Coordinates of C-alpha atoms in Angstrom, one line a residue:
M1 CA 146.3 -14.8 -32.6
M2 CA 147.5 -12.9 -35.7
K3 CA 147.6 -16.1 -37.8
R4 CA 144.0 -16.9 -36.7
F5 CA 142.9 -13.4 -37.8
I6 CA 144.5 -13.8 -41.2
V7 CA 142.9 -17.2 -41.8
C8 CA 139.5 -15.8 -40.8
F9 CA 139.9 -12.8 -43.0
L10 CA 140.8 -14.9 -46.0
M11 CA 137.8 -17.3 -45.4
A12 CA 135.5 -14.3 -45.2
L13 CA 136.9 -12.9 -48.5
L14 CA 136.4 -16.2 -50.3
L15 CA 132.8 -16.4 -49.0
V16 CA 132.2 -12.8 -50.3
Q17 CA 133.6 -13.6 -53.7
S18 CA 131.8 -17.0 -54.1
A19 CA 128.8 -15.2 -55.6
F20 CA 131.1 -14.1 -58.4
T21 CA 133.2 -17.2 -58.9
G22 CA 130.8 -20.0 -58.1
N23 CA 128.7 -22.1 -60.4
A24 CA 125.6 -20.6 -62.0
S25 CA 122.3 -21.9 -60.7
A26 CA 118.8 -21.1 -61.9
A27 CA 117.5 -21.5 -58.3
V28 CA 120.0 -19.5 -56.4
M29 CA 118.5 -18.1 -53.2
F30 CA 121.2 -16.3 -51.2
T31 CA 120.8 -16.8 -47.4
D32 CA 120.9 -13.2 -46.5
T33 CA 118.9 -11.3 -49.1
R34 CA 115.4 -12.1 -48.2
G35 CA 113.6 -8.9 -47.3
H36 CA 116.5 -6.8 -48.5
W37 CA 115.6 -3.6 -50.5
A38 CA 117.5 -5.0 -53.5
E39 CA 116.3 -8.6 -53.2
Q40 CA 114.4 -8.5 -56.4
Q41 CA 117.3 -7.2 -58.5
I42 CA 119.7 -9.6 -56.9
N43 CA 117.5 -12.6 -57.5
E44 CA 116.9 -11.5 -61.2
L45 CA 120.6 -11.3 -61.8
A46 CA 121.0 -14.8 -60.2
E47 CA 118.3 -16.2 -62.4
L48 CA 120.2 -14.8 -65.4
G49 CA 123.4 -16.5 -64.3
I50 CA 125.1 -13.2 -63.7
L51 CA 125.4 -13.7 -60.0
K52 CA 126.5 -17.2 -59.1
G53 CA 126.3 -19.6 -56.2
N54 CA 125.0 -22.9 -55.0
G55 CA 121.9 -21.7 -53.1
Y56 CA 123.5 -22.1 -49.7
I57 CA 125.8 -19.1 -49.5
P58 CA 125.4 -15.5 -48.3
F59 CA 125.6 -12.6 -50.7
H60 CA 126.7 -10.0 -48.2
P61 CA 124.6 -7.3 -49.9
N62 CA 125.8 -4.5 -47.6
N63 CA 129.5 -5.2 -48.0
P64 CA 131.5 -3.1 -50.5
V65 CA 131.8 -4.3 -54.1
A66 CA 135.4 -4.7 -55.3
R67 CA 136.7 -3.1 -58.5
G68 CA 137.5 -6.5 -60.0
E69 CA 134.1 -7.9 -59.1
A70 CA 132.5 -4.9 -60.8
L71 CA 134.5 -5.6 -64.0
A72 CA 133.4 -9.3 -64.0
L73 CA 129.8 -8.4 -63.5
M74 CA 129.8 -5.8 -66.2
N75 CA 131.1 -8.5 -68.6
R76 CA 128.5 -11.0 -67.5
V77 CA 125.8 -8.5 -68.1
F78 CA 127.2 -7.6 -71.6
E79 CA 127.5 -11.3 -72.6
A80 CA 124.1 -12.2 -71.2
V81 CA 122.7 -9.8 -73.8
Y82 CA 125.0 -9.6 -76.8
G83 CA 127.2 -12.7 -76.3
R84 CA 130.9 -12.9 -76.5
V85 CA 132.1 -10.9 -79.6
D86 CA 135.8 -11.6 -79.6
R87 CA 138.5 -13.9 -78.2
T88 CA 139.9 -13.0 -74.9
E89 CA 143.1 -11.0 -75.2
R90 CA 145.7 -11.2 -72.4
K91 CA 146.5 -7.8 -70.8
S92 CA 150.1 -7.5 -69.6
N93 CA 149.2 -4.6 -67.3
L94 CA 146.6 -6.7 -65.4
D95 CA 147.8 -8.9 -62.6
S96 CA 147.6 -12.5 -63.7
R97 CA 147.1 -13.6 -60.0
Y98 CA 143.7 -12.0 -59.7
V99 CA 141.0 -14.7 -59.6
L100 CA 138.6 -12.8 -61.9
R101 CA 141.3 -11.7 -64.3
Q102 CA 140.0 -13.6 -67.3
E103 CA 136.5 -12.1 -67.1
A104 CA 138.0 -8.7 -66.7
E105 CA 140.2 -9.2 -69.8
Q106 CA 137.2 -10.5 -71.7
L107 CA 135.3 -7.3 -70.8
L108 CA 138.1 -5.2 -72.2
T109 CA 138.2 -7.2 -75.4
N110 CA 134.4 -7.0 -75.9
M111 CA 134.5 -3.3 -75.3
R112 CA 137.1 -2.6 -77.9
T113 CA 135.4 -4.7 -80.5
M114 CA 132.0 -3.1 -79.9
L115 CA 133.4 0.4 -80.3
Q116 CA 135.1 -0.6 -83.5
I117 CA 131.9 -2.1 -84.9
E118 CA 129.9 1.0 -83.9
T119 CA 132.4 3.5 -85.5
G120 CA 133.5 1.3 -88.4
V121 CA 137.1 2.4 -87.7
V122 CA 140.0 0.4 -86.3
N123 CA 142.4 2.8 -84.5
K124 CA 144.7 2.8 -81.5
F125 CA 142.1 4.1 -79.1
D126 CA 141.2 1.3 -76.7
P127 CA 138.4 2.0 -74.3
G128 CA 139.3 -0.9 -72.0
D129 CA 142.9 0.1 -71.8
R130 CA 141.9 3.8 -71.0
M131 CA 139.4 2.6 -68.4
L132 CA 142.0 0.5 -66.5
Y133 CA 144.6 3.3 -66.7
Y134 CA 142.3 5.9 -65.0
L135 CA 141.3 3.3 -62.5
Y136 CA 145.0 2.8 -61.8
L137 CA 145.3 6.6 -61.2
A138 CA 142.4 6.5 -58.7
D139 CA 144.2 3.6 -56.9
N140 CA 147.2 5.9 -56.6
Y141 CA 145.2 8.7 -55.1
Q142 CA 145.2 10.8 -58.2
L143 CA 142.3 12.4 -60.1
M144 CA 140.9 10.3 -62.9
K145 CA 142.1 13.0 -65.3
K146 CA 144.6 13.3 -68.1
Q147 CA 148.1 14.0 -66.8
E148 CA 150.8 16.1 -68.4
K149 CA 152.9 13.0 -68.6
E150 CA 151.4 9.5 -68.8
N151 CA 153.0 6.6 -66.9
Y152 CA 153.5 3.9 -69.6
D153 CA 154.6 1.4 -67.1
W154 CA 151.4 1.3 -65.1
W155 CA 150.1 -2.0 -63.7
M156 CA 146.9 -2.9 -62.0
S157 CA 147.7 -5.2 -59.1
S158 CA 145.4 -8.0 -57.7
Q159 CA 145.4 -6.0 -54.4
A160 CA 144.1 -2.9 -56.3
L161 CA 141.4 -4.9 -58.0
Q162 CA 140.2 -6.0 -54.6
H163 CA 139.8 -2.5 -53.2
P164 CA 136.2 -1.2 -52.8
L165 CA 134.7 0.6 -55.8
S166 CA 133.6 4.2 -55.3
R167 CA 130.6 5.7 -57.1
E168 CA 132.9 8.0 -59.2
E169 CA 135.0 4.9 -60.2
A170 CA 131.7 3.1 -61.1
S171 CA 130.8 6.0 -63.4
L172 CA 134.2 5.8 -65.0
L173 CA 133.7 2.1 -65.8
L174 CA 130.2 2.6 -67.1
F175 CA 131.3 5.6 -69.2
H176 CA 133.8 3.4 -71.1
L177 CA 131.4 0.5 -71.4
M178 CA 128.7 2.8 -73.0
M179 CA 131.1 4.5 -75.5
P180 CA 129.3 2.8 -78.5
Q181 CA 126.0 4.3 -77.4
K182 CA 127.6 7.7 -76.6
F183 CA 129.2 7.8 -80.1
R184 CA 125.8 6.9 -81.7
T185 CA 124.2 10.0 -80.3
A186 CA 127.3 12.4 -80.4
N187 CA 126.8 13.3 -84.1
I188 CA 130.6 13.2 -84.8
K189 CA 132.6 11.5 -87.6
P190 CA 134.1 8.1 -86.8
Q191 CA 137.7 9.4 -87.0
D192 CA 136.8 12.1 -84.4
A193 CA 135.7 9.5 -81.8
P194 CA 139.1 9.3 -80.0
A195 CA 139.4 13.1 -79.6
Y196 CA 135.8 13.3 -78.5
F197 CA 136.3 10.7 -75.7
T198 CA 139.7 12.2 -74.8
S199 CA 137.9 15.5 -74.0
F200 CA 136.3 13.7 -71.1
Y201 CA 139.8 12.8 -69.7
E202 CA 140.7 16.4 -70.0
W203 CA 137.6 17.3 -68.0
K204 CA 136.5 19.8 -70.6
Q205 CA 133.0 18.5 -70.5
E206 CA 130.4 20.3 -68.4
S207 CA 129.8 19.2 -64.8
F208 CA 126.2 18.8 -63.5
Y209 CA 126.4 17.6 -59.9
R210 CA 127.1 20.0 -57.1
D211 CA 129.6 17.8 -55.3
T212 CA 132.0 16.8 -58.2
Y213 CA 133.8 18.3 -61.2
S214 CA 134.3 14.8 -62.6
P215 CA 132.6 14.5 -66.1
Y216 CA 131.9 10.8 -65.8
P217 CA 128.7 10.9 -63.7
L218 CA 127.1 13.4 -66.1
A219 CA 128.3 11.4 -69.1
I220 CA 126.3 8.4 -68.1
R221 CA 123.3 10.3 -66.6
E222 CA 121.2 9.8 -69.7
F223 CA 121.2 6.0 -69.1
N224 CA 119.6 6.4 -65.6
F225 CA 121.9 3.9 -63.9
F226 CA 122.2 6.2 -60.9
L227 CA 119.1 8.1 -59.8
S228 CA 121.0 11.1 -58.5
E229 CA 119.4 14.5 -58.9
K230 CA 121.8 17.1 -57.5
N231 CA 124.6 15.4 -55.5
F232 CA 126.4 12.3 -56.8
E233 CA 128.4 11.4 -53.7
P234 CA 131.4 10.4 -55.8
Q235 CA 133.6 9.2 -53.0
K236 CA 131.0 7.0 -51.4
V237 CA 131.8 3.3 -51.6
M238 CA 129.2 1.2 -53.5
T239 CA 127.7 -1.8 -51.8
R240 CA 127.2 -5.1 -53.5
A241 CA 123.5 -4.6 -53.4
E242 CA 123.8 -1.1 -54.9
F243 CA 126.0 -2.3 -57.7
A244 CA 123.6 -5.2 -58.4
V245 CA 120.8 -2.7 -58.9
V246 CA 122.9 -0.7 -61.3
M247 CA 123.8 -4.0 -63.2
K248 CA 120.1 -4.9 -63.5
R249 CA 119.5 -1.4 -65.0
L250 CA 122.4 -1.9 -67.3
Y251 CA 121.0 -5.3 -68.4
D252 CA 117.6 -3.8 -69.1
Y253 CA 119.2 -1.0 -71.1
F254 CA 121.3 -3.4 -73.2
V255 CA 118.2 -5.6 -74.0
K256 CA 116.3 -2.6 -75.2
D257 CA 119.3 -1.4 -77.2
A258 CA 119.9 -4.7 -78.9
S259 CA 116.3 -5.1 -80.0
S260 CA 115.8 -1.5 -81.0
Q261 CA 118.7 -1.4 -83.3
F262 CA 117.2 -4.2 -85.4
K263 CA 114.1 -2.0 -85.7
G264 CA 116.1 1.2 -86.5
I265 CA 117.6 2.7 -89.6
A266 CA 119.7 0.6 -92.0
T267 CA 123.1 1.5 -90.5
H268 CA 121.9 0.4 -87.1
K269 CA 120.6 -2.8 -88.5
Q270 CA 123.9 -3.4 -90.2
R271 CA 126.0 -2.8 -87.1
I272 CA 123.8 -5.0 -84.7
A273 CA 123.8 -7.7 -87.4
K274 CA 127.6 -7.7 -87.3
V275 CA 127.5 -8.1 -83.5
Y276 CA 125.0 -10.9 -83.8
L277 CA 127.1 -12.8 -86.3
R278 CA 130.2 -12.4 -84.3
A279 CA 128.5 -13.7 -81.2
A280 CA 127.1 -16.6 -83.3
S281 CA 130.5 -17.4 -84.6
M282 CA 132.1 -17.3 -81.1
A283 CA 129.3 -19.6 -79.8
Y284 CA 129.9 -22.0 -82.7
E285 CA 133.7 -22.0 -82.1
A286 CA 133.1 -22.8 -78.4
N287 CA 130.5 -25.4 -79.3
D288 CA 128.1 -23.6 -77.0
Q289 CA 124.9 -25.4 -77.9
A290 CA 122.7 -23.6 -75.4
K291 CA 123.7 -20.2 -76.9
L292 CA 123.5 -21.5 -80.5
S293 CA 119.9 -22.7 -79.9
T294 CA 118.9 -19.1 -79.0
L295 CA 120.5 -17.7 -82.2
F296 CA 119.6 -20.3 -84.8
T297 CA 116.5 -22.4 -85.5
P298 CA 117.3 -26.2 -85.7
A299 CA 117.0 -26.1 -89.5
A300 CA 119.4 -23.1 -89.9
L301 CA 121.9 -24.7 -87.5
K302 CA 121.7 -27.9 -89.5
T303 CA 122.5 -25.9 -92.7
L304 CA 125.4 -24.1 -90.9
N305 CA 126.9 -27.5 -89.8
G306 CA 126.8 -28.7 -93.4
L307 CA 128.4 -25.6 -95.1
P308 CA 131.5 -26.3 -97.1
H309 CA 133.0 -23.1 -95.6
R310 CA 132.1 -21.3 -92.4
P311 CA 133.4 -17.8 -91.9
A312 CA 135.6 -17.1 -88.9
F313 CA 134.2 -14.7 -86.3
T314 CA 136.4 -11.9 -87.5
D315 CA 135.2 -12.2 -91.2
H316 CA 131.9 -10.4 -90.8
G317 CA 133.2 -7.1 -92.2
N318 CA 131.4 -6.7 -95.5
V319 CA 127.7 -7.1 -94.4
T320 CA 124.6 -5.6 -96.1
V321 CA 121.0 -5.8 -94.8
K322 CA 117.6 -5.4 -96.5
I323 CA 114.0 -5.9 -95.5
D324 CA 112.1 -8.6 -97.4
E325 CA 109.8 -7.1 -100.0
N326 CA 107.0 -9.5 -99.1
N327 CA 107.4 -9.6 -95.3
K328 CA 108.6 -6.5 -93.5
L329 CA 109.4 -8.5 -90.4
M330 CA 111.9 -10.6 -92.2
L331 CA 115.5 -9.3 -92.6
W332 CA 118.0 -10.5 -95.1
V333 CA 121.6 -10.1 -94.0
T334 CA 124.2 -10.9 -96.7
G335 CA 127.9 -11.4 -96.1
Q336 CA 130.6 -11.9 -98.7
Y337 CA 133.7 -13.8 -97.6
Q338 CA 137.1 -14.9 -98.9
D339 CA 138.3 -18.4 -98.4
S340 CA 142.1 -18.9 -98.8
K341 CA 141.7 -22.2 -100.7
N342 CA 138.4 -22.0 -102.5
G343 CA 137.9 -18.3 -103.3
K344 CA 134.9 -16.1 -102.6
Y345 CA 131.5 -17.2 -101.4
Q346 CA 128.4 -15.5 -100.1
L347 CA 126.1 -16.3 -97.1
E348 CA 122.6 -15.0 -96.8
Y349 CA 121.1 -15.1 -93.4
V350 CA 117.3 -14.7 -92.9
F351 CA 116.5 -13.0 -89.6
E352 CA 113.0 -13.2 -88.1
P353 CA 111.4 -12.0 -84.9
D354 CA 111.9 -14.3 -82.0
G355 CA 111.8 -13.9 -78.2
S356 CA 114.4 -16.5 -77.2
N357 CA 117.3 -14.0 -77.1
A358 CA 117.8 -10.4 -76.2
Y359 CA 118.1 -9.3 -79.8
G360 CA 114.5 -10.3 -80.5
Q361 CA 115.7 -12.0 -83.7
K362 CA 116.7 -15.5 -84.8
I363 CA 118.4 -16.8 -87.9
T364 CA 115.9 -19.1 -89.6
K365 CA 117.6 -19.8 -92.9
I366 CA 121.1 -19.7 -94.4
I367 CA 121.8 -19.7 -98.2
Y368 CA 125.3 -20.5 -99.4
T369 CA 126.5 -19.3 -102.8
E370 CA 129.9 -19.5 -104.5
I371 CA 130.9 -16.3 -106.2

């Protein structure tokens, strides 16, 4: 009897996770979401390939969302907008047996790179590492708060990643994901960013909600992911439908953020151009033709394929931007690079408005010059 129960439980778990680990389908229609209050958001995420399935599986919208599933979904939302911006880095404190481990690791890597691009500073502060550590504390029934003595041997097990995600834990995850946007509006110096974010771990920030002293719900309130007015219900477990709605709001915010930066001040244009070029380089490295077609016109991609030297995705450090004198909608992005064998060279990328990607821009021309 016990053996039969275990088998049934494992089969149910696999069915629940299939919407996260299955193949993407543009026509996914889950068997149990019709008429559900979150049906629209769930279907929209499925059409974007963020939720996956084969069209004949249930979504279980009212079941709890697991922590690891939340991490994977956050990364899919991020990459659906910005693209992958760095190579996946293996995390030794993340259980290698967890089925969604690689997507979780990619999220942590993308988060670190985005914060470094935003601040322009490479330091030891790693938002993904800090996020996992405080999630580890929550799994051990401790406050997600800085301790007097940190445990440097912490480890996030596969079992812990399969535990249900609470609303407070979700706010912690989103707080770390949104650190580049938080830094942009904090009016602090780049070198002060680690101390600024650490102040949240010390719970020195103001609390807003009546039912929690945790600073993370208030930290993300400006983004309107949770429509909570007075009570946040921090210990309430999030359902898969509720988290899907939050992810759709996150996706919409990222789309707006990516396009608005290209329309913003020069420093914003420069930073988002670096993100764009890193995503383009990663897509080229992976031979992702579908992604490349959204970032380059056929003529620009042909030029890229014929270049004597192509910069690696990590080389887009020295980048300048300027608006074309004759066409204010045209943006010139110039990068200077160093080739170990052939010396210095320069690439000029012409960006023009285009609706085929979330940035609202497309590279239409590339000019190569040896320096």
